[in-house]
Short mmCIF file of N, CA and C and ligand atoms in Angstrom, two decimals:
data_model
loop_
_atom_site.label_atom_id
_atom_site.label_comp_id
_atom_site.label_asym_id
_atom_site.label_seq_id
_atom_site.Cartn_x
_atom_site.Cartn_y
_atom_site.Cartn_z
N UNK A 1 -11.17 13.04 -8.70
CA UNK A 1 -11.17 14.48 -8.36
C UNK A 1 -10.33 15.26 -9.39
N UNK A 2 -10.94 16.20 -10.02
CA UNK A 2 -10.35 17.04 -11.05
C UNK A 2 -9.05 17.71 -10.60
N UNK A 3 -9.07 18.33 -9.43
CA UNK A 3 -7.90 19.07 -8.95
C UNK A 3 -6.72 18.15 -8.65
N UNK A 4 -7.02 16.91 -8.23
CA UNK A 4 -5.93 15.97 -7.92
C UNK A 4 -5.15 15.65 -9.18
N UNK A 5 -5.84 15.38 -10.29
CA UNK A 5 -5.10 15.05 -11.52
C UNK A 5 -4.35 16.28 -12.03
N UNK A 6 -4.90 17.45 -11.86
CA UNK A 6 -4.18 18.67 -12.25
C UNK A 6 -2.92 18.83 -11.41
N UNK A 7 -3.05 18.60 -10.11
CA UNK A 7 -1.91 18.76 -9.20
C UNK A 7 -0.79 17.77 -9.57
N UNK A 8 -1.19 16.53 -9.87
CA UNK A 8 -0.20 15.51 -10.26
C UNK A 8 0.51 15.94 -11.55
N UNK A 9 -0.29 16.45 -12.48
CA UNK A 9 0.27 16.95 -13.74
C UNK A 9 1.29 18.07 -13.53
N UNK A 10 0.93 19.01 -12.68
CA UNK A 10 1.81 20.15 -12.40
C UNK A 10 3.13 19.63 -11.81
N UNK A 11 3.03 18.72 -10.85
CA UNK A 11 4.23 18.18 -10.22
C UNK A 11 5.08 17.43 -11.26
N UNK A 12 4.43 16.64 -12.12
CA UNK A 12 5.18 15.88 -13.12
C UNK A 12 5.92 16.79 -14.10
N UNK A 13 5.23 17.81 -14.55
CA UNK A 13 5.86 18.75 -15.50
C UNK A 13 7.02 19.48 -14.82
N UNK A 14 6.80 19.91 -13.58
CA UNK A 14 7.85 20.62 -12.85
C UNK A 14 9.06 19.72 -12.64
N UNK A 15 8.82 18.46 -12.31
CA UNK A 15 9.92 17.52 -12.07
C UNK A 15 10.69 17.24 -13.35
N UNK A 16 9.98 17.09 -14.45
CA UNK A 16 10.65 16.89 -15.74
C UNK A 16 11.55 18.08 -16.07
N UNK A 17 11.00 19.26 -15.89
CA UNK A 17 11.77 20.48 -16.17
C UNK A 17 12.99 20.55 -15.27
N UNK A 18 12.81 20.22 -14.00
CA UNK A 18 13.91 20.25 -13.04
C UNK A 18 15.02 19.27 -13.46
N UNK A 19 14.59 18.07 -13.87
CA UNK A 19 15.57 17.06 -14.29
C UNK A 19 16.34 17.50 -15.53
N UNK A 20 15.61 18.09 -16.48
CA UNK A 20 16.26 18.58 -17.70
C UNK A 20 17.32 19.63 -17.37
N UNK A 21 17.10 20.37 -16.28
CA UNK A 21 18.05 21.41 -15.89
C UNK A 21 19.01 20.93 -14.80
N UNK A 22 19.06 19.61 -14.59
CA UNK A 22 19.89 19.00 -13.55
C UNK A 22 19.71 19.68 -12.19
N UNK A 23 18.48 20.03 -11.89
CA UNK A 23 18.21 20.69 -10.61
C UNK A 23 18.05 19.65 -9.51
N UNK A 24 18.40 20.03 -8.29
CA UNK A 24 18.30 19.11 -7.16
C UNK A 24 16.95 19.22 -6.46
N UNK A 25 16.38 20.40 -6.51
CA UNK A 25 15.05 20.54 -5.91
C UNK A 25 14.29 21.69 -6.55
N UNK A 26 13.00 21.65 -6.34
CA UNK A 26 12.13 22.70 -6.87
C UNK A 26 11.71 23.59 -5.70
N UNK A 27 11.95 24.87 -5.84
CA UNK A 27 11.61 25.80 -4.76
C UNK A 27 10.17 26.27 -4.83
N UNK A 28 9.75 26.63 -6.03
CA UNK A 28 8.39 27.11 -6.17
C UNK A 28 7.89 26.92 -7.60
N UNK A 29 6.61 26.83 -7.70
CA UNK A 29 5.96 26.68 -9.00
C UNK A 29 4.85 27.73 -9.06
N UNK A 30 4.86 28.48 -10.16
CA UNK A 30 3.84 29.51 -10.31
C UNK A 30 2.85 29.07 -11.39
N UNK A 31 1.59 29.03 -11.05
CA UNK A 31 0.59 28.64 -12.05
C UNK A 31 -0.46 29.74 -12.19
N UNK A 32 -0.91 29.89 -13.41
CA UNK A 32 -2.01 30.80 -13.69
C UNK A 32 -3.29 29.98 -13.81
N UNK A 33 -4.28 30.36 -13.04
CA UNK A 33 -5.55 29.64 -13.09
C UNK A 33 -6.64 30.60 -13.54
N UNK A 34 -7.22 30.29 -14.67
CA UNK A 34 -8.30 31.12 -15.19
C UNK A 34 -9.55 30.98 -14.33
N UNK A 35 -10.24 32.09 -14.15
CA UNK A 35 -11.47 32.08 -13.34
C UNK A 35 -12.54 31.18 -13.96
N UNK A 36 -12.41 30.93 -15.26
CA UNK A 36 -13.41 30.11 -15.95
C UNK A 36 -12.92 28.68 -16.17
N UNK A 37 -11.79 28.34 -15.58
CA UNK A 37 -11.21 27.01 -15.81
C UNK A 37 -11.92 25.94 -14.97
N UNK A 38 -12.76 26.35 -14.06
CA UNK A 38 -13.48 25.39 -13.24
C UNK A 38 -12.60 24.72 -12.20
N UNK A 39 -11.54 25.43 -11.79
CA UNK A 39 -10.61 24.88 -10.80
C UNK A 39 -10.82 25.60 -9.47
N UNK A 40 -10.97 24.82 -8.41
CA UNK A 40 -11.06 25.41 -7.08
C UNK A 40 -9.64 25.58 -6.55
N UNK A 41 -9.24 26.82 -6.33
CA UNK A 41 -7.84 27.09 -5.97
C UNK A 41 -7.44 26.45 -4.65
N UNK A 42 -8.33 26.51 -3.66
CA UNK A 42 -8.02 25.90 -2.35
C UNK A 42 -7.81 24.40 -2.50
N UNK A 43 -8.66 23.83 -3.31
CA UNK A 43 -8.60 22.39 -3.53
C UNK A 43 -7.32 22.02 -4.28
N UNK A 44 -6.94 22.84 -5.26
CA UNK A 44 -5.72 22.60 -6.01
C UNK A 44 -4.50 22.69 -5.09
N UNK A 45 -4.48 23.68 -4.21
CA UNK A 45 -3.37 23.85 -3.27
C UNK A 45 -3.28 22.64 -2.35
N UNK A 46 -4.43 22.18 -1.89
CA UNK A 46 -4.49 21.01 -1.00
C UNK A 46 -3.95 19.76 -1.72
N UNK A 47 -4.40 19.56 -2.94
CA UNK A 47 -3.97 18.39 -3.71
C UNK A 47 -2.49 18.46 -4.05
N UNK A 48 -2.01 19.67 -4.31
CA UNK A 48 -0.59 19.85 -4.61
C UNK A 48 0.27 19.35 -3.45
N UNK A 49 -0.17 19.65 -2.23
CA UNK A 49 0.60 19.23 -1.06
C UNK A 49 0.68 17.71 -0.96
N UNK A 50 -0.35 17.03 -1.44
CA UNK A 50 -0.32 15.57 -1.45
C UNK A 50 0.52 15.05 -2.62
N UNK A 51 0.39 15.72 -3.77
CA UNK A 51 1.04 15.22 -5.00
C UNK A 51 2.55 15.41 -4.98
N UNK A 52 3.04 16.40 -4.24
CA UNK A 52 4.47 16.71 -4.30
C UNK A 52 5.33 15.76 -3.45
N UNK A 53 4.70 14.96 -2.59
CA UNK A 53 5.43 14.06 -1.71
C UNK A 53 6.37 13.14 -2.48
N UNK A 54 7.59 12.99 -1.94
CA UNK A 54 8.59 12.10 -2.52
C UNK A 54 8.92 12.42 -3.97
N UNK A 55 8.85 13.69 -4.31
CA UNK A 55 9.32 14.15 -5.62
C UNK A 55 10.32 15.28 -5.38
N UNK A 56 10.89 15.78 -6.47
CA UNK A 56 11.80 16.93 -6.37
C UNK A 56 11.06 18.17 -5.87
N UNK A 57 9.74 18.12 -5.95
CA UNK A 57 8.93 19.28 -5.56
C UNK A 57 8.46 19.17 -4.12
N UNK A 58 9.06 18.25 -3.37
CA UNK A 58 8.60 17.97 -2.01
C UNK A 58 8.42 19.22 -1.13
N UNK A 59 9.36 20.15 -1.26
CA UNK A 59 9.26 21.37 -0.44
C UNK A 59 8.86 22.60 -1.25
N UNK A 60 8.38 22.35 -2.44
CA UNK A 60 8.04 23.48 -3.31
C UNK A 60 6.75 24.16 -2.87
N UNK A 61 6.73 25.46 -3.10
CA UNK A 61 5.50 26.22 -2.85
C UNK A 61 4.75 26.34 -4.16
N UNK A 62 3.44 26.34 -4.06
CA UNK A 62 2.62 26.55 -5.25
C UNK A 62 2.03 27.96 -5.16
N UNK A 63 2.40 28.79 -6.12
CA UNK A 63 1.84 30.14 -6.16
C UNK A 63 0.77 30.19 -7.24
N UNK A 64 -0.42 30.47 -6.81
CA UNK A 64 -1.54 30.48 -7.75
C UNK A 64 -1.92 31.92 -8.09
N UNK A 65 -1.89 32.22 -9.38
CA UNK A 65 -2.28 33.54 -9.85
C UNK A 65 -3.63 33.42 -10.54
N UNK A 66 -4.61 34.15 -10.06
CA UNK A 66 -5.93 34.10 -10.68
C UNK A 66 -5.97 34.99 -11.91
N UNK A 67 -6.44 34.43 -13.01
CA UNK A 67 -6.58 35.21 -14.24
C UNK A 67 -8.08 35.43 -14.48
N UNK A 68 -8.50 36.68 -14.54
CA UNK A 68 -9.93 36.93 -14.76
C UNK A 68 -10.37 36.46 -16.15
N UNK A 69 -11.62 36.08 -16.25
CA UNK A 69 -12.17 35.72 -17.55
C UNK A 69 -12.33 36.95 -18.42
N UNK A 70 -12.09 36.78 -19.72
CA UNK A 70 -12.23 37.91 -20.62
C UNK A 70 -13.04 37.49 -21.84
N UNK A 71 -14.04 38.29 -22.13
CA UNK A 71 -14.88 38.01 -23.29
C UNK A 71 -14.73 39.11 -24.33
N UNK A 72 -15.09 38.75 -25.56
CA UNK A 72 -15.06 39.74 -26.63
C UNK A 72 -16.37 39.66 -27.39
N UNK A 73 -16.94 40.81 -27.69
CA UNK A 73 -18.22 40.86 -28.37
C UNK A 73 -18.01 41.06 -29.88
N UNK A 74 -18.57 40.14 -30.67
CA UNK A 74 -18.45 40.22 -32.12
C UNK A 74 -19.37 41.28 -32.72
N UNK A 75 -20.36 41.71 -31.97
CA UNK A 75 -21.29 42.72 -32.48
C UNK A 75 -20.72 44.13 -32.39
N UNK A 76 -20.20 44.47 -31.20
CA UNK A 76 -19.71 45.85 -31.02
C UNK A 76 -18.18 45.90 -30.91
N UNK A 77 -17.51 44.72 -30.98
CA UNK A 77 -16.06 44.64 -31.00
C UNK A 77 -15.41 45.16 -29.72
N UNK A 78 -16.09 45.02 -28.60
CA UNK A 78 -15.50 45.44 -27.33
C UNK A 78 -15.15 44.22 -26.48
N UNK A 79 -14.12 44.39 -25.63
CA UNK A 79 -13.73 43.33 -24.70
C UNK A 79 -14.15 43.70 -23.29
N UNK A 80 -14.37 42.68 -22.48
CA UNK A 80 -14.84 42.94 -21.11
C UNK A 80 -14.49 41.75 -20.24
N UNK A 81 -14.46 41.97 -18.92
CA UNK A 81 -14.21 40.89 -17.97
C UNK A 81 -15.51 40.15 -17.67
N UNK A 82 -15.38 38.85 -17.49
CA UNK A 82 -16.57 38.08 -17.15
C UNK A 82 -16.18 36.91 -16.25
N UNK A 83 -17.08 36.48 -15.40
CA UNK A 83 -16.76 35.31 -14.59
C UNK A 83 -17.70 34.15 -14.93
N UNK A 84 -18.32 34.25 -16.09
CA UNK A 84 -19.14 33.15 -16.55
C UNK A 84 -19.03 33.00 -18.08
N UNK A 85 -19.22 31.75 -18.56
CA UNK A 85 -19.18 31.50 -20.00
C UNK A 85 -20.43 32.03 -20.68
N UNK A 86 -21.51 32.07 -19.91
CA UNK A 86 -22.79 32.42 -20.51
C UNK A 86 -23.14 33.85 -20.15
N UNK A 87 -22.69 34.75 -20.98
CA UNK A 87 -22.88 36.14 -20.67
C UNK A 87 -23.29 36.91 -21.92
N UNK A 88 -24.05 37.94 -21.71
CA UNK A 88 -24.36 38.87 -22.79
C UNK A 88 -23.29 39.95 -22.78
N UNK A 89 -23.10 40.60 -23.91
CA UNK A 89 -22.17 41.72 -23.93
C UNK A 89 -22.71 42.84 -23.04
N UNK A 90 -21.88 43.31 -22.08
CA UNK A 90 -22.37 44.36 -21.17
C UNK A 90 -22.53 45.71 -21.88
N UNK A 91 -21.94 45.84 -23.07
CA UNK A 91 -22.01 47.12 -23.79
C UNK A 91 -23.25 47.22 -24.67
N UNK A 92 -23.53 46.14 -25.44
CA UNK A 92 -24.65 46.22 -26.38
C UNK A 92 -25.70 45.14 -26.13
N UNK A 93 -25.50 44.32 -25.07
CA UNK A 93 -26.41 43.21 -24.74
C UNK A 93 -26.46 42.16 -25.86
N UNK A 94 -25.41 42.13 -26.70
CA UNK A 94 -25.37 41.16 -27.80
C UNK A 94 -25.04 39.75 -27.32
N UNK A 95 -25.34 38.77 -28.19
CA UNK A 95 -25.10 37.37 -27.85
C UNK A 95 -23.79 36.85 -28.42
N UNK A 96 -23.17 37.59 -29.35
CA UNK A 96 -21.99 37.08 -30.06
C UNK A 96 -20.73 37.22 -29.24
N UNK A 97 -20.72 36.56 -28.08
CA UNK A 97 -19.59 36.72 -27.17
C UNK A 97 -18.65 35.52 -27.27
N UNK A 98 -17.37 35.80 -27.49
CA UNK A 98 -16.33 34.77 -27.44
C UNK A 98 -15.54 34.94 -26.15
N UNK A 99 -15.23 33.81 -25.52
CA UNK A 99 -14.38 33.89 -24.33
C UNK A 99 -12.92 33.78 -24.77
N UNK A 100 -12.14 34.81 -24.45
CA UNK A 100 -10.75 34.85 -24.91
C UNK A 100 -9.76 34.35 -23.87
N UNK A 101 -10.01 34.69 -22.63
CA UNK A 101 -9.05 34.37 -21.57
C UNK A 101 -9.77 33.83 -20.35
N UNK A 102 -8.99 33.12 -19.53
CA UNK A 102 -9.54 32.67 -18.26
C UNK A 102 -10.04 31.24 -18.29
N UNK A 103 -9.77 30.52 -19.40
CA UNK A 103 -10.27 29.15 -19.52
C UNK A 103 -9.22 28.13 -19.11
N UNK A 104 -7.98 28.56 -18.99
CA UNK A 104 -6.88 27.60 -18.88
C UNK A 104 -6.17 27.62 -17.54
N UNK A 105 -5.45 26.53 -17.33
CA UNK A 105 -4.50 26.47 -16.23
C UNK A 105 -3.13 26.32 -16.88
N UNK A 106 -2.22 27.23 -16.56
CA UNK A 106 -0.89 27.21 -17.19
C UNK A 106 0.19 27.30 -16.14
N UNK A 107 1.27 26.57 -16.36
CA UNK A 107 2.44 26.75 -15.50
C UNK A 107 3.22 27.94 -16.04
N UNK A 108 3.41 28.93 -15.20
CA UNK A 108 4.03 30.16 -15.65
C UNK A 108 5.55 30.10 -15.43
N UNK A 109 5.96 29.68 -14.26
CA UNK A 109 7.40 29.56 -14.02
C UNK A 109 7.68 28.51 -12.95
N UNK A 110 8.87 27.98 -13.01
CA UNK A 110 9.31 26.98 -12.06
C UNK A 110 10.68 27.42 -11.55
N UNK A 111 10.79 27.54 -10.24
CA UNK A 111 12.04 27.99 -9.64
C UNK A 111 12.76 26.79 -9.03
N UNK A 112 13.98 26.51 -9.54
CA UNK A 112 14.71 25.32 -9.07
C UNK A 112 16.11 25.69 -8.55
N UNK A 113 16.68 24.75 -7.81
CA UNK A 113 18.07 24.90 -7.36
C UNK A 113 18.92 23.81 -7.99
ZN1 LIG B 1 -21.32 44.14 -27.68
#
């Protein structure tokens, strides 16, 4: 399951960061999830609850921030929001669309004690 490995990764990174800062526990972890990253947020939250057991993140909350997909058109040089990789430019109907944002999952901040 894709979300399970992501959740384990998030917990591992958070725990490493906590240890580097000699923290005793992790209060919350904030992650940015791109709309085009192919991640189901509910599923990620569910997996996080399983992955955090018996780690410093045991009682940590996972705050998921959705990042909309953003495309840029090479023909008319305009940017626009999109929720799919396969899109025409809404301004000129061009095909030269690059996806700039919304593809990634990133840890934004980790709150520790
Ligand atoms: Zn265009």
